[in-house]
mmCIF file of C-alpha atoms and ligand atoms in Angstrom:
data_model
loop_
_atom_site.group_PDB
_atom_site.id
_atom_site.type_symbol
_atom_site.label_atom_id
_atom_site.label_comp_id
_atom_site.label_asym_id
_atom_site.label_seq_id
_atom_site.Cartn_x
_atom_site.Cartn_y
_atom_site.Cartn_z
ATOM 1 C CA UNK Q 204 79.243 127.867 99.220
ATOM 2 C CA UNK Q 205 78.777 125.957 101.938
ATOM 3 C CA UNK Q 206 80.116 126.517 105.451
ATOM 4 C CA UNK Q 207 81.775 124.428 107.959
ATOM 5 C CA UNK Q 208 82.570 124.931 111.406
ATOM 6 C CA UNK Q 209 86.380 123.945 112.191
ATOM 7 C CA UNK Q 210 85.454 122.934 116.191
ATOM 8 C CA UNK Q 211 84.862 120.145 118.243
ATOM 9 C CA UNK Q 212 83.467 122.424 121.217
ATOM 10 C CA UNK Q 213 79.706 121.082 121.051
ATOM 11 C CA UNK Q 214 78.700 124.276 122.709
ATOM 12 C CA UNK Q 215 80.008 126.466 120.222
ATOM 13 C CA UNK Q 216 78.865 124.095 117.180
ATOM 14 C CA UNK Q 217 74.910 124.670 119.054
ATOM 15 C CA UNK Q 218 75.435 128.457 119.159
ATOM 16 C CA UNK Q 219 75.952 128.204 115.120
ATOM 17 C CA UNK Q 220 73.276 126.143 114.811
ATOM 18 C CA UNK Q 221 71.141 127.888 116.353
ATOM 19 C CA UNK Q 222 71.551 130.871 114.217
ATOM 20 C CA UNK Q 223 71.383 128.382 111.002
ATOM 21 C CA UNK Q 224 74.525 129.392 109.736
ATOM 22 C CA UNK Q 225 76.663 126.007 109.237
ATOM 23 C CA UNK Q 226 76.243 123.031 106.683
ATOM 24 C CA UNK Q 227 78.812 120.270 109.073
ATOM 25 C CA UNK Q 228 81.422 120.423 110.955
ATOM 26 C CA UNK Q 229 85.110 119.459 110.625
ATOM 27 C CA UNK Q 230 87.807 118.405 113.295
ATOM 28 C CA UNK Q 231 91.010 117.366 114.028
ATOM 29 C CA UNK Q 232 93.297 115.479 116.439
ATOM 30 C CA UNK Q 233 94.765 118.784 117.325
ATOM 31 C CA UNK Q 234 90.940 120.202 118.510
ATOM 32 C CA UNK Q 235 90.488 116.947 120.136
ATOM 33 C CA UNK Q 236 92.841 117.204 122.075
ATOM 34 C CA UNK Q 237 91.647 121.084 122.866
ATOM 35 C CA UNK Q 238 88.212 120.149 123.318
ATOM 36 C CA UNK Q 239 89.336 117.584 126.062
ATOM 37 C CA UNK Q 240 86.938 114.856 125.759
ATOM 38 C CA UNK Q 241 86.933 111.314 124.462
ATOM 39 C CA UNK Q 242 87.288 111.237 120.542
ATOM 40 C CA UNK Q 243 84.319 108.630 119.626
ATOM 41 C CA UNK Q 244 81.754 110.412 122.575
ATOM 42 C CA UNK Q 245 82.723 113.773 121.164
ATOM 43 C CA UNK Q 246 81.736 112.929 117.600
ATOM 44 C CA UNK Q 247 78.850 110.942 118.251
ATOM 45 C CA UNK Q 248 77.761 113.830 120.282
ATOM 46 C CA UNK Q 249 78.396 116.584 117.586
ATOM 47 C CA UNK Q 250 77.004 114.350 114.889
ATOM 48 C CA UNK Q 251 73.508 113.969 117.465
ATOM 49 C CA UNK Q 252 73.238 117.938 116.560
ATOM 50 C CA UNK Q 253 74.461 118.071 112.794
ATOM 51 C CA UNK Q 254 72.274 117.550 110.034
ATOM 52 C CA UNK Q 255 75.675 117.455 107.338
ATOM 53 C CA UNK Q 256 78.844 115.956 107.389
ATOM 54 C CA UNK Q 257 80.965 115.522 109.992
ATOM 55 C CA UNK Q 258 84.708 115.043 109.519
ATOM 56 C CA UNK Q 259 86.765 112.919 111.996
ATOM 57 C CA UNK Q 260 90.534 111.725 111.174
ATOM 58 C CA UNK Q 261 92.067 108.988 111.443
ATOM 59 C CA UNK Q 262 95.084 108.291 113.511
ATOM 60 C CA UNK Q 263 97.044 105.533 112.241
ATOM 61 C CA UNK Q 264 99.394 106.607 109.533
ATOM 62 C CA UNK Q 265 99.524 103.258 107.721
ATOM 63 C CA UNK Q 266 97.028 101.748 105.021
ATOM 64 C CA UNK Q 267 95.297 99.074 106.925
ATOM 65 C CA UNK Q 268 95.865 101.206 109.884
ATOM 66 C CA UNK Q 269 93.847 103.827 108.801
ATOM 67 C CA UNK Q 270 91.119 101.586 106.785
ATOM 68 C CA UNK Q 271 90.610 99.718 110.285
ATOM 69 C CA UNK Q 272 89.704 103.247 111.969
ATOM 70 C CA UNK Q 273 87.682 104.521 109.023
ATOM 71 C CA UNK Q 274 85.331 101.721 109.338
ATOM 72 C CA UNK Q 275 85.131 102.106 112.930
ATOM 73 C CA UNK Q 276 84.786 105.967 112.735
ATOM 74 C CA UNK Q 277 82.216 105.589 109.700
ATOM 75 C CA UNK Q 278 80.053 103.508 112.392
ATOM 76 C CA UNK Q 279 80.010 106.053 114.713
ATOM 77 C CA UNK Q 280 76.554 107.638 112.620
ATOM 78 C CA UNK Q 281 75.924 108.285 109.293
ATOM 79 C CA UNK Q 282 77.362 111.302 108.678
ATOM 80 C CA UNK Q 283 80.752 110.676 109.551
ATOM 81 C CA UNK Q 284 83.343 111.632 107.001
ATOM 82 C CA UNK Q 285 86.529 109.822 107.630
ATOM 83 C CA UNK Q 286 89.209 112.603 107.351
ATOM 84 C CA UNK Q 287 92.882 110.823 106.033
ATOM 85 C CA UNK Q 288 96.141 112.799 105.642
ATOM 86 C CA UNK Q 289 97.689 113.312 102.258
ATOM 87 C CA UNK Q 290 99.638 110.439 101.466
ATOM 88 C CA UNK Q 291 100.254 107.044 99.664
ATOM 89 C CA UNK Q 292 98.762 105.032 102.445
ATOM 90 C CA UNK Q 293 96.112 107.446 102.781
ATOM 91 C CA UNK Q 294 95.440 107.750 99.027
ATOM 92 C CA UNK Q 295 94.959 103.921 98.980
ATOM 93 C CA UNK Q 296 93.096 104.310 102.510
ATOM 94 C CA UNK Q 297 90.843 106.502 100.771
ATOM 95 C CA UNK Q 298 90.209 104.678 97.656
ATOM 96 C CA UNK Q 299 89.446 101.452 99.725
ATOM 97 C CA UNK Q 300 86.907 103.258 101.759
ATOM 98 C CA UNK Q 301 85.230 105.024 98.916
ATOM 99 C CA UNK Q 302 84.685 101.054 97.490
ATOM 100 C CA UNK Q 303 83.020 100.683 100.612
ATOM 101 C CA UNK Q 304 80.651 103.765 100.467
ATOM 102 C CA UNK Q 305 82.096 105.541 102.945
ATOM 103 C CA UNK Q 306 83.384 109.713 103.007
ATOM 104 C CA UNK Q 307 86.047 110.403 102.889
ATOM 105 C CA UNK Q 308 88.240 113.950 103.643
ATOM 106 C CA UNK Q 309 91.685 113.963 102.569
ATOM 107 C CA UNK Q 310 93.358 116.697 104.576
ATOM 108 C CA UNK Q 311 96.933 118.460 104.968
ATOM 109 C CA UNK Q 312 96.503 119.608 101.188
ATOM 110 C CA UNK Q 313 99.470 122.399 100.267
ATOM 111 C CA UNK Q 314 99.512 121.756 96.225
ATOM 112 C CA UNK Q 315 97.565 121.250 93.441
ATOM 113 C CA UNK Q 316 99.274 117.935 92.502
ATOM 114 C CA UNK Q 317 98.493 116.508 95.939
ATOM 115 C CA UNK Q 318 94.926 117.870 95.336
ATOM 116 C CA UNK Q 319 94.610 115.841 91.602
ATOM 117 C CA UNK Q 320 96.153 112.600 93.227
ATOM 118 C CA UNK Q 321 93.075 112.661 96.071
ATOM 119 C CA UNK Q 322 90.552 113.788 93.535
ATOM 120 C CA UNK Q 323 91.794 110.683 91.211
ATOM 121 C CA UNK Q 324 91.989 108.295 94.457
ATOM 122 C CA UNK Q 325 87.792 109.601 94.854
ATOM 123 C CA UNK Q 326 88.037 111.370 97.635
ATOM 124 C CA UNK Q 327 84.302 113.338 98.927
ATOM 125 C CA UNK Q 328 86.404 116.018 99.758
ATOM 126 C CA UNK Q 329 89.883 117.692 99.393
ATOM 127 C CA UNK Q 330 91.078 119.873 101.700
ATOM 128 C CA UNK Q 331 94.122 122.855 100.909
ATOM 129 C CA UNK Q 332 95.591 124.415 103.999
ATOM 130 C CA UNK Q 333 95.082 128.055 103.061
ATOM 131 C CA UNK Q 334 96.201 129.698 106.472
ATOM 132 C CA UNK Q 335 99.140 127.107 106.756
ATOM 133 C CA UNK Q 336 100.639 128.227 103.283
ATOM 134 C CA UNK Q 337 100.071 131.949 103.507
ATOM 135 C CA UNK Q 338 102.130 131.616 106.836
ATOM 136 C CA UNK Q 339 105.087 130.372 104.626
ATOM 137 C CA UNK Q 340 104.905 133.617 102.586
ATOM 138 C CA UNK Q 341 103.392 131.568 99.464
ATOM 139 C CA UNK Q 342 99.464 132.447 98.287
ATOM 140 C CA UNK Q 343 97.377 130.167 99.876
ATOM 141 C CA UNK Q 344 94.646 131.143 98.011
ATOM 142 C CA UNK Q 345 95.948 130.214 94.582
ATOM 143 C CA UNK Q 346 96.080 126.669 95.197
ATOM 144 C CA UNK Q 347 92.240 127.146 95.552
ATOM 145 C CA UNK Q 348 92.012 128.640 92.406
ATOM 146 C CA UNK Q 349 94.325 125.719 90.650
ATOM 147 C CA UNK Q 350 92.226 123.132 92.456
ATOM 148 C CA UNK Q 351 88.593 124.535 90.961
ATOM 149 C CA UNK Q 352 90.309 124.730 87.326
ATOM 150 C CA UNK Q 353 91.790 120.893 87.713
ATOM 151 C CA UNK Q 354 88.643 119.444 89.362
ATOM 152 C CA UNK Q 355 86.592 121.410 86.576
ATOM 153 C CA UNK Q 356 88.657 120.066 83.467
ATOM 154 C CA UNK Q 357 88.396 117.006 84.610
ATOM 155 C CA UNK Q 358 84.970 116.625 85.866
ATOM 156 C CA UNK Q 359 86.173 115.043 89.423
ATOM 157 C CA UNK Q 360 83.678 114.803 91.809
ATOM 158 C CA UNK Q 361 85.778 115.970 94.520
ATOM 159 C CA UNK Q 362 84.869 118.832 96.633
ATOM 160 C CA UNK Q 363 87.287 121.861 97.533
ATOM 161 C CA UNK Q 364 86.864 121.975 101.308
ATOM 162 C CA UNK Q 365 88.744 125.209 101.949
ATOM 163 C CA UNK Q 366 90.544 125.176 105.019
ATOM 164 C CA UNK Q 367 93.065 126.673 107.584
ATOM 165 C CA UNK Q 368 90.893 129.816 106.973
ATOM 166 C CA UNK Q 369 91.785 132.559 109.308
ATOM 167 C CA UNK Q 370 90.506 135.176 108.123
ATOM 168 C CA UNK Q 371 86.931 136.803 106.631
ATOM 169 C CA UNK Q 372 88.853 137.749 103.597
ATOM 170 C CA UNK Q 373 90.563 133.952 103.765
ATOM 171 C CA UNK Q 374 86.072 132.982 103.516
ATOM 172 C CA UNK Q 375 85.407 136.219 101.225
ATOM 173 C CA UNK Q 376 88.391 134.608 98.440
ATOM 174 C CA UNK Q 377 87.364 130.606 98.717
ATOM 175 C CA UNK Q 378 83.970 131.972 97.559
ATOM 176 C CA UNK Q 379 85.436 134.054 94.759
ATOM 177 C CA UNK Q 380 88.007 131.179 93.848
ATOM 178 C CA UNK Q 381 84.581 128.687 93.380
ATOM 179 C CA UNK Q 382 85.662 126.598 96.838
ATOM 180 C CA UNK Q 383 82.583 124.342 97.348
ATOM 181 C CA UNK Q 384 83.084 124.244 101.431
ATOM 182 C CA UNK Q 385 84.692 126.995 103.313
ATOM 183 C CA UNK Q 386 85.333 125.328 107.319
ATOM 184 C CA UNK Q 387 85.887 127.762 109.481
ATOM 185 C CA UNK Q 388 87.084 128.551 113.009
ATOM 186 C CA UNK Q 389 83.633 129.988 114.884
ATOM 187 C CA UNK Q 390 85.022 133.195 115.847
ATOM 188 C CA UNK Q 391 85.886 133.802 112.200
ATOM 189 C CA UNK Q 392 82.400 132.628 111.366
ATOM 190 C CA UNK Q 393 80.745 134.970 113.473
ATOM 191 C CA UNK Q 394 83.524 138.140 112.533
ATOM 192 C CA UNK Q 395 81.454 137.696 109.015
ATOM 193 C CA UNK Q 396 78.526 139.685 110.401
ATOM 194 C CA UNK Q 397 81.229 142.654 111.418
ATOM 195 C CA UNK Q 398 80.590 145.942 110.316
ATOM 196 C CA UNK Q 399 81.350 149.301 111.657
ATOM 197 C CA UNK Q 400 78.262 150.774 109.700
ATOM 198 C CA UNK Q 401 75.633 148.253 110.761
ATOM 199 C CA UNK Q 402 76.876 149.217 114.605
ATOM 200 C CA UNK Q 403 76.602 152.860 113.992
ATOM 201 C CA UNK Q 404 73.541 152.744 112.475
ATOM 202 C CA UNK Q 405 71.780 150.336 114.845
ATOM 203 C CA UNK Q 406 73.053 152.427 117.830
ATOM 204 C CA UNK Q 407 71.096 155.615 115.601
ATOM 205 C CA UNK Q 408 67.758 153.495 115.402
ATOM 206 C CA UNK Q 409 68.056 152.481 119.173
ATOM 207 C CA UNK Q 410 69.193 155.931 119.896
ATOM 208 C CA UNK Q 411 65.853 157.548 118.470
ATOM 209 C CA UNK Q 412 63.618 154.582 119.098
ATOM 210 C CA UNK Q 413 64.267 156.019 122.557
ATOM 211 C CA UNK Q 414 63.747 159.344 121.768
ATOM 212 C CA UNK Q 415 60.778 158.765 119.741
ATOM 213 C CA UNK Q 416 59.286 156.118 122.855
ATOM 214 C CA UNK Q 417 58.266 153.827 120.204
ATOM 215 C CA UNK Q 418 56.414 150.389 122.025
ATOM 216 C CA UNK Q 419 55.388 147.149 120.418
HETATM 217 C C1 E4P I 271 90.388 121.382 109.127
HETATM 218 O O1 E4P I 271 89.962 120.463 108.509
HETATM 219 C C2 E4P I 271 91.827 121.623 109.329
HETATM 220 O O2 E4P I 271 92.387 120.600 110.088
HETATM 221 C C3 E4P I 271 92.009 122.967 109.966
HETATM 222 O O3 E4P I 271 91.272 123.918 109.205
HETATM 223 C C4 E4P I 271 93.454 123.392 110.115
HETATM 224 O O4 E4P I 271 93.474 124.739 110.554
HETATM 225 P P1 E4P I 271 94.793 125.394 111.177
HETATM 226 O O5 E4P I 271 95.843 125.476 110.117
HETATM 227 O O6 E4P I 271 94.346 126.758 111.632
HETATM 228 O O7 E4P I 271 95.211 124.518 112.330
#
């Protein structure tokens, strides 16, 4: 599976990379507007240091609206996926981009049917709002699961972006459930490498490294 990081803090995308541990990078108007910066300089700048794609959404909410910003987005660099919300307009956004050869990411996912439609319009990736449905008591993480057995029996090339992950056991499930992309917040990312025993027995080796006054 590959992993995202769900930022558009530069700083905290370079940290990542410098450990190697993300495949792209997704974002939305919502961390936009945290990060603080202009929208264009901020992706152009994040794609500068990422190797895969890069998801940036639209803001129009009609058809030519959002095929207008696409194109304009998609010339920011390469690997620009143009990220369009889950509905008609943005199912015929996204099939009029994919024509064009550009990525596209259709986002705000909560059901399997809205995951066929954007796998049908040829969307690069689909992306179910795990976190978003488990906080209305309903199991985010089947929709996951219904979206890998559609996509499968139906040979879509669609990708399962997983996303709205909160949670290491949110990442730990998406990779159970066969979800090609997990994107996730970076202090989720780096609460992976958590575990009581590794700290206990790293403090040990330190400990008697000490004792022992082993030099290299
Ligand atoms: C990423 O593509 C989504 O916009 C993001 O994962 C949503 O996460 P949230 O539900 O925590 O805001």
């Amino acid at each position: 599976m590959k992993f995202f990081v769900d930022t558009a803090d530069i700083g905290e995308i370079n940290e990542l990379n410098t450990a190697g541990l993300i495949d792209g990078v997704t974002t939305n108007p919502s961390l936009i507007k945290k990060a603080g910066r202009d929208f264009k300089e901020i992706i152009a700048d994040i794609c500068k240091v990422t190797e895969g794609d890069v998801s940036a959404e639209v803001i129009a909410i009609d058809q030519q609206g959002m095929i207008e910003q696409g194109k304009i987005l998609a010339k920011i660099a390469s690997n620009v996926v143009v990220k369009l919300p889950l509905t008609g307009d943005g199912l015929k956004a996204c099939r009029a981009l994919t024509a064009e050869g550009i990525k596209t990411n259709v986002t705000l996912c909560f059901s399997a049917n809205q995951g066929l439609l954007a796998a049908k319009a040829g969307a690069t990736y689909i992306s179910p709002f795990i976190g978003r449905i488990d906080d209305i008591h309903t199991d985010g993480m089947e929709l996951i699961h219904h979206l890998r057995v559609i996509i499968d029996n139906y040979d879509f090339k669609t990708q399962i972006l997983a996303a709205s992950i909160r949670t290491p056991l949110h990442v730990r499930d998406s990779a159970i459930f066969g979800a090609d992309v997990a994107t996730v917040p970076p202090a989720v990312l780096w609460g992976l490498l958590n575990h009581p025993l590794t700290t206990k027995g790293l403090d040990q080796f330190v400990e008697d490294a000490k004792a022992a006054d082993i030099k290299i």
